C-alpha cells in the first residue's frame, strides 16, 4: 500500500470514528513524512489538546512548525516536549536548531552541549555547535568543533567546507584549499568549493587556475553572481576587456542584474574610451544599488563628473 493510499484509508477511518486517536496519530505522522505539513499540523494540534502530557505529540508539533518556518512556535513545542520528557535528546537537538534560526546562538550552544553531555560521539551536535560559534564570530572554537565533527565523520562535506572558510579567513590559504579539495572529493558537484578555490587562486596570482575553477563553478551553478563578478574582475585585471564583457553578458543572459557587474562593465568602457557605455553602465549600476559593494554616492560623483565634461 502506498503512502497516499494509507492516508486515504486513515481519513476514511476518522470519518467513521472521529475519536479514533490512534488512527489520527498515524495519519498525522504519515502526513508529516509525506510533506503535507499544514494538514499534519491540524491533527497534531487536535491531539495536543487531548493528550496534554504526551511529549511525542509536542515533539512532532515542533517538527511541523519548523518545516513551516514558524520558529517561535516550534521553540515553544520543543520546550513543552522537554518539560514533559527531560531526557529527550532529540528535542534538545531540534530546539538548538530552532534557536539558531532565531539567532539565539547562546541558547543553541546550550542545547547542543546538553546533547553532547549525553552522547559525546554525536557529530551533528559538534557541527551545529560550530555553526553557532561561527555566527558569534568565535572562529577558533568553531574550527575546533568542525574538526571534532570531521574526526567523527570525515565524510561530512559541510564541516570541511566551513573549516575551509575559517582557515581562508585566518589567512591559511593552503590549508583552506585542502579542505575545499576534500569537499570536491566527497561531492564533485559542490560548486561553492570550486568558487572558493578560484578565489584562493586569484589571491595567489594563479589567474589561469582561477578562471578554470570559475568556469567549473558556473557550469555547476549558472546563477552564481559572485562567480561572475570575480571572473569579470580577473579578466579585466589582465586587460582582457572583451572577455570580461562577455562574462558580464553571460550573467545578464542568466537573469543576473548585479550593480557590481554593471559597474565593472562601466569601468571597462571607461578604459576603452567608450564614454556612452561608461555612462550607461554607471546608470545601470545605480538602478541596482541593492547589489552594489561600491557606495552609490561614489558612482553618482562619477556620473556628475562625466556630465560636466
PDB file of C-alpha atoms in Angstrom, residues 119-286:
ATOM      1  CA  UNK A 119      26.426  11.407  23.705  1.00  0.00           C
ATOM      2  CA  UNK A 120      29.987  12.716  23.167  1.00  0.00           C
ATOM      3  CA  UNK A 121      30.072  10.940  19.782  1.00  0.00           C
ATOM      4  CA  UNK A 122      27.245  12.956  18.217  1.00  0.00           C
ATOM      5  CA  UNK A 123      28.958  14.539  15.208  1.00  0.00           C
ATOM      6  CA  UNK A 124      25.845  16.514  14.222  1.00  0.00           C
ATOM      7  CA  UNK A 125      25.847  18.337  17.550  1.00  0.00           C
ATOM      8  CA  UNK A 126      29.523  19.237  17.194  1.00  0.00           C
ATOM      9  CA  UNK A 127      28.767  20.613  13.721  1.00  0.00           C
ATOM     10  CA  UNK A 128      25.752  22.629  14.894  1.00  0.00           C
ATOM     11  CA  UNK A 129      27.776  23.906  17.847  1.00  0.00           C
ATOM     12  CA  UNK A 130      30.406  25.061  15.373  1.00  0.00           C
ATOM     13  CA  UNK A 131      27.783  26.907  13.332  1.00  0.00           C
ATOM     14  CA  UNK A 132      26.574  28.814  16.398  1.00  0.00           C
ATOM     15  CA  UNK A 133      30.134  29.775  17.330  1.00  0.00           C
ATOM     16  CA  UNK A 134      30.849  30.816  13.749  1.00  0.00           C
ATOM     17  CA  UNK A 135      27.762  33.053  13.795  1.00  0.00           C
ATOM     18  CA  UNK A 136      29.075  34.626  17.006  1.00  0.00           C
ATOM     19  CA  UNK A 137      32.473  35.240  15.436  1.00  0.00           C
ATOM     20  CA  UNK A 138      34.205  32.716  17.707  1.00  0.00           C
ATOM     21  CA  UNK A 139      36.311  31.305  14.885  1.00  0.00           C
ATOM     22  CA  UNK A 140      38.780  29.255  16.937  1.00  0.00           C
ATOM     23  CA  UNK A 141      36.024  27.498  18.895  1.00  0.00           C
ATOM     24  CA  UNK A 142      34.016  26.953  15.716  1.00  0.00           C
ATOM     25  CA  UNK A 143      37.034  25.471  13.952  1.00  0.00           C
ATOM     26  CA  UNK A 144      37.644  23.132  16.894  1.00  0.00           C
ATOM     27  CA  UNK A 145      34.083  21.816  16.708  1.00  0.00           C
ATOM     28  CA  UNK A 146      34.148  21.424  12.940  1.00  0.00           C
ATOM     29  CA  UNK A 147      37.334  19.410  13.467  1.00  0.00           C
ATOM     30  CA  UNK A 148      35.536  17.327  16.113  1.00  0.00           C
ATOM     31  CA  UNK A 149      32.839  16.695  13.507  1.00  0.00           C
ATOM     32  CA  UNK A 150      35.413  15.601  10.942  1.00  0.00           C
ATOM     33  CA  UNK A 151      37.170  13.355  13.458  1.00  0.00           C
ATOM     34  CA  UNK A 152      33.893  11.519  13.995  1.00  0.00           C
ATOM     35  CA  UNK A 153      32.663  11.700  10.412  1.00  0.00           C
ATOM     36  CA  UNK A 154      35.269  12.504   7.776  1.00  0.00           C
ATOM     37  CA  UNK A 155      32.562  12.401   5.092  1.00  0.00           C
ATOM     38  CA  UNK A 156      30.794  15.495   6.422  1.00  0.00           C
ATOM     39  CA  UNK A 157      31.260  17.835   3.455  1.00  0.00           C
ATOM     40  CA  UNK A 158      29.801  20.827   5.268  1.00  0.00           C
ATOM     41  CA  UNK A 159      32.258  20.546   8.158  1.00  0.00           C
ATOM     42  CA  UNK A 160      35.129  20.503   5.661  1.00  0.00           C
ATOM     43  CA  UNK A 161      33.593  23.439   3.799  1.00  0.00           C
ATOM     44  CA  UNK A 162      33.229  25.616   6.895  1.00  0.00           C
ATOM     45  CA  UNK A 163      36.707  24.636   8.066  1.00  0.00           C
ATOM     46  CA  UNK A 164      37.992  25.818   4.704  1.00  0.00           C
ATOM     47  CA  UNK A 165      36.188  29.142   5.046  1.00  0.00           C
ATOM     48  CA  UNK A 166      37.589  29.761   8.523  1.00  0.00           C
ATOM     49  CA  UNK A 167      41.133  28.816   7.501  1.00  0.00           C
ATOM     50  CA  UNK A 168      40.843  31.104   4.489  1.00  0.00           C
ATOM     51  CA  UNK A 169      39.667  33.975   6.682  1.00  0.00           C
ATOM     52  CA  UNK A 170      42.599  33.325   9.004  1.00  0.00           C
ATOM     53  CA  UNK A 171      44.993  33.618   6.081  1.00  0.00           C
ATOM     54  CA  UNK A 172      45.962  29.954   5.815  1.00  0.00           C
ATOM     55  CA  UNK A 173      45.027  29.563   2.152  1.00  0.00           C
ATOM     56  CA  UNK A 174      46.957  26.300   1.677  1.00  0.00           C
ATOM     57  CA  UNK A 175      45.105  24.515   4.479  1.00  0.00           C
ATOM     58  CA  UNK A 176      41.838  26.078   3.308  1.00  0.00           C
ATOM     59  CA  UNK A 177      42.445  24.746  -0.207  1.00  0.00           C
ATOM     60  CA  UNK A 178      42.975  21.248   1.223  1.00  0.00           C
ATOM     61  CA  UNK A 179      39.570  21.425   2.891  1.00  0.00           C
ATOM     62  CA  UNK A 180      37.845  22.598  -0.293  1.00  0.00           C
ATOM     63  CA  UNK A 181      39.591  19.868  -2.279  1.00  0.00           C
ATOM     64  CA  UNK A 182      38.236  17.354   0.248  1.00  0.00           C
ATOM     65  CA  UNK A 183      34.744  18.744  -0.323  1.00  0.00           C
ATOM     66  CA  UNK A 184      35.120  18.188  -4.069  1.00  0.00           C
ATOM     67  CA  UNK A 185      36.430  14.682  -3.458  1.00  0.00           C
ATOM     68  CA  UNK A 186      33.313  13.909  -1.421  1.00  0.00           C
ATOM     69  CA  UNK A 187      30.888  15.865  -3.612  1.00  0.00           C
ATOM     70  CA  UNK A 188      32.246  16.654  -7.120  1.00  0.00           C
ATOM     71  CA  UNK A 189      29.222  18.855  -7.903  1.00  0.00           C
ATOM     72  CA  UNK A 190      29.668  21.212  -4.945  1.00  0.00           C
ATOM     73  CA  UNK A 191      30.020  24.499  -6.837  1.00  0.00           C
ATOM     74  CA  UNK A 192      30.924  26.663  -3.839  1.00  0.00           C
ATOM     75  CA  UNK A 193      34.059  24.607  -3.216  1.00  0.00           C
ATOM     76  CA  UNK A 194      35.259  25.365  -6.752  1.00  0.00           C
ATOM     77  CA  UNK A 195      34.385  29.028  -6.232  1.00  0.00           C
ATOM     78  CA  UNK A 196      36.420  29.266  -3.034  1.00  0.00           C
ATOM     79  CA  UNK A 197      39.371  27.529  -4.663  1.00  0.00           C
ATOM     80  CA  UNK A 198      39.104  30.042  -7.515  1.00  0.00           C
ATOM     81  CA  UNK A 199      39.226  32.934  -5.046  1.00  0.00           C
ATOM     82  CA  UNK A 200      42.344  31.454  -3.423  1.00  0.00           C
ATOM     83  CA  UNK A 201      43.991  31.017  -6.821  1.00  0.00           C
ATOM     84  CA  UNK A 202      43.098  34.608  -7.725  1.00  0.00           C
ATOM     85  CA  UNK A 203      44.539  35.969  -4.482  1.00  0.00           C
ATOM     86  CA  UNK A 204      47.731  33.956  -5.071  1.00  0.00           C
ATOM     87  CA  UNK A 205      48.080  35.269  -8.611  1.00  0.00           C
ATOM     88  CA  UNK A 206      47.177  31.974 -10.285  1.00  0.00           C
ATOM     89  CA  UNK A 207      44.792  33.570 -12.790  1.00  0.00           C
ATOM     90  CA  UNK A 208      44.536  30.680 -15.243  1.00  0.00           C
ATOM     91  CA  UNK A 209      43.679  28.214 -12.471  1.00  0.00           C
ATOM     92  CA  UNK A 210      41.168  30.682 -11.041  1.00  0.00           C
ATOM     93  CA  UNK A 211      39.460  31.007 -14.427  1.00  0.00           C
ATOM     94  CA  UNK A 212      39.266  27.228 -14.837  1.00  0.00           C
ATOM     95  CA  UNK A 213      37.626  26.837 -11.432  1.00  0.00           C
ATOM     96  CA  UNK A 214      35.212  29.699 -12.050  1.00  0.00           C
ATOM     97  CA  UNK A 215      34.155  28.064 -15.302  1.00  0.00           C
ATOM     98  CA  UNK A 216      33.508  24.883 -13.343  1.00  0.00           C
ATOM     99  CA  UNK A 217      31.568  26.867 -10.744  1.00  0.00           C
ATOM    100  CA  UNK A 218      29.321  28.368 -13.395  1.00  0.00           C
ATOM    101  CA  UNK A 219      28.906  25.036 -15.135  1.00  0.00           C
ATOM    102  CA  UNK A 220      27.505  23.659 -11.886  1.00  0.00           C
ATOM    103  CA  UNK A 221      25.660  26.819 -10.838  1.00  0.00           C
ATOM    104  CA  UNK A 222      24.925  29.251 -13.709  1.00  0.00           C
ATOM    105  CA  UNK A 223      23.238  31.630 -11.230  1.00  0.00           C
ATOM    106  CA  UNK A 224      26.322  32.221  -9.050  1.00  0.00           C
ATOM    107  CA  UNK A 225      26.514  36.017  -9.002  1.00  0.00           C
ATOM    108  CA  UNK A 226      29.783  36.214  -7.067  1.00  0.00           C
ATOM    109  CA  UNK A 227      31.454  33.843  -9.535  1.00  0.00           C
ATOM    110  CA  UNK A 228      30.567  36.123 -12.439  1.00  0.00           C
ATOM    111  CA  UNK A 229      31.808  39.190 -10.536  1.00  0.00           C
ATOM    112  CA  UNK A 230      35.177  37.661  -9.690  1.00  0.00           C
ATOM    113  CA  UNK A 231      35.511  36.163 -13.161  1.00  0.00           C
ATOM    114  CA  UNK A 232      34.968  39.571 -14.774  1.00  0.00           C
ATOM    115  CA  UNK A 233      37.414  41.205 -12.342  1.00  0.00           C
ATOM    116  CA  UNK A 234      40.127  38.651 -13.096  1.00  0.00           C
ATOM    117  CA  UNK A 235      39.803  39.102 -16.849  1.00  0.00           C
ATOM    118  CA  UNK A 236      39.636  42.901 -16.619  1.00  0.00           C
ATOM    119  CA  UNK A 237      42.690  42.961 -14.377  1.00  0.00           C
ATOM    120  CA  UNK A 238      44.616  41.121 -17.083  1.00  0.00           C
ATOM    121  CA  UNK A 239      43.424  43.595 -19.718  1.00  0.00           C
ATOM    122  CA  UNK A 240      41.126  41.026 -21.344  1.00  0.00           C
ATOM    123  CA  UNK A 241      38.281  43.533 -21.596  1.00  0.00           C
ATOM    124  CA  UNK A 242      36.305  41.825 -24.356  1.00  0.00           C
ATOM    125  CA  UNK A 243      36.350  38.544 -22.433  1.00  0.00           C
ATOM    126  CA  UNK A 244      35.337  40.323 -19.223  1.00  0.00           C
ATOM    127  CA  UNK A 245      32.420  41.955 -21.038  1.00  0.00           C
ATOM    128  CA  UNK A 246      31.487  38.540 -22.382  1.00  0.00           C
ATOM    129  CA  UNK A 247      31.279  37.180 -18.846  1.00  0.00           C
ATOM    130  CA  UNK A 248      29.009  40.058 -17.841  1.00  0.00           C
ATOM    131  CA  UNK A 249      26.792  39.375 -20.856  1.00  0.00           C
ATOM    132  CA  UNK A 250      26.582  35.709 -19.772  1.00  0.00           C
ATOM    133  CA  UNK A 251      25.489  36.834 -16.310  1.00  0.00           C
ATOM    134  CA  UNK A 252      22.773  39.114 -17.678  1.00  0.00           C
ATOM    135  CA  UNK A 253      21.597  36.347 -20.008  1.00  0.00           C
ATOM    136  CA  UNK A 254      21.347  34.090 -16.942  1.00  0.00           C
ATOM    137  CA  UNK A 255      18.972  36.599 -15.356  1.00  0.00           C
ATOM    138  CA  UNK A 256      21.503  38.250 -13.041  1.00  0.00           C
ATOM    139  CA  UNK A 257      21.210  42.027 -12.726  1.00  0.00           C
ATOM    140  CA  UNK A 258      24.048  42.979 -10.414  1.00  0.00           C
ATOM    141  CA  UNK A 259      25.065  46.537  -9.664  1.00  0.00           C
ATOM    142  CA  UNK A 260      28.638  45.368  -9.217  1.00  0.00           C
ATOM    143  CA  UNK A 261      28.671  43.725 -12.648  1.00  0.00           C
ATOM    144  CA  UNK A 262      27.308  46.841 -14.328  1.00  0.00           C
ATOM    145  CA  UNK A 263      29.905  48.920 -12.506  1.00  0.00           C
ATOM    146  CA  UNK A 264      32.698  46.662 -13.744  1.00  0.00           C
ATOM    147  CA  UNK A 265      31.314  46.991 -17.256  1.00  0.00           C
ATOM    148  CA  UNK A 266      31.281  50.776 -16.849  1.00  0.00           C
ATOM    149  CA  UNK A 267      34.944  50.813 -15.819  1.00  0.00           C
ATOM    150  CA  UNK A 268      35.863  48.641 -18.814  1.00  0.00           C
ATOM    151  CA  UNK A 269      34.085  51.060 -21.154  1.00  0.00           C
ATOM    152  CA  UNK A 270      35.889  53.967 -19.495  1.00  0.00           C
ATOM    153  CA  UNK A 271      39.265  52.341 -20.106  1.00  0.00           C
ATOM    154  CA  UNK A 272      38.307  51.712 -23.728  1.00  0.00           C
ATOM    155  CA  UNK A 273      37.242  55.343 -24.168  1.00  0.00           C
ATOM    156  CA  UNK A 274      33.590  54.417 -24.670  1.00  0.00           C
ATOM    157  CA  UNK A 275      32.021  57.255 -22.695  1.00  0.00           C
ATOM    158  CA  UNK A 276      28.479  56.380 -23.740  1.00  0.00           C
ATOM    159  CA  UNK A 277      28.942  52.817 -22.462  1.00  0.00           C
ATOM    160  CA  UNK A 278      30.613  54.199 -19.326  1.00  0.00           C
ATOM    161  CA  UNK A 279      27.607  56.421 -18.571  1.00  0.00           C
ATOM    162  CA  UNK A 280      25.109  53.670 -19.328  1.00  0.00           C
ATOM    163  CA  UNK A 281      26.952  51.238 -17.063  1.00  0.00           C
ATOM    164  CA  UNK A 282      27.016  53.733 -14.195  1.00  0.00           C
ATOM    165  CA  UNK A 283      23.276  54.372 -14.536  1.00  0.00           C
ATOM    166  CA  UNK A 284      22.520  50.652 -14.606  1.00  0.00           C
ATOM    167  CA  UNK A 285      24.701  50.173 -11.530  1.00  0.00           C
ATOM    168  CA  UNK A 286      22.687  52.819  -9.667  1.00  0.00           C
TER     169      UNK A 286
END
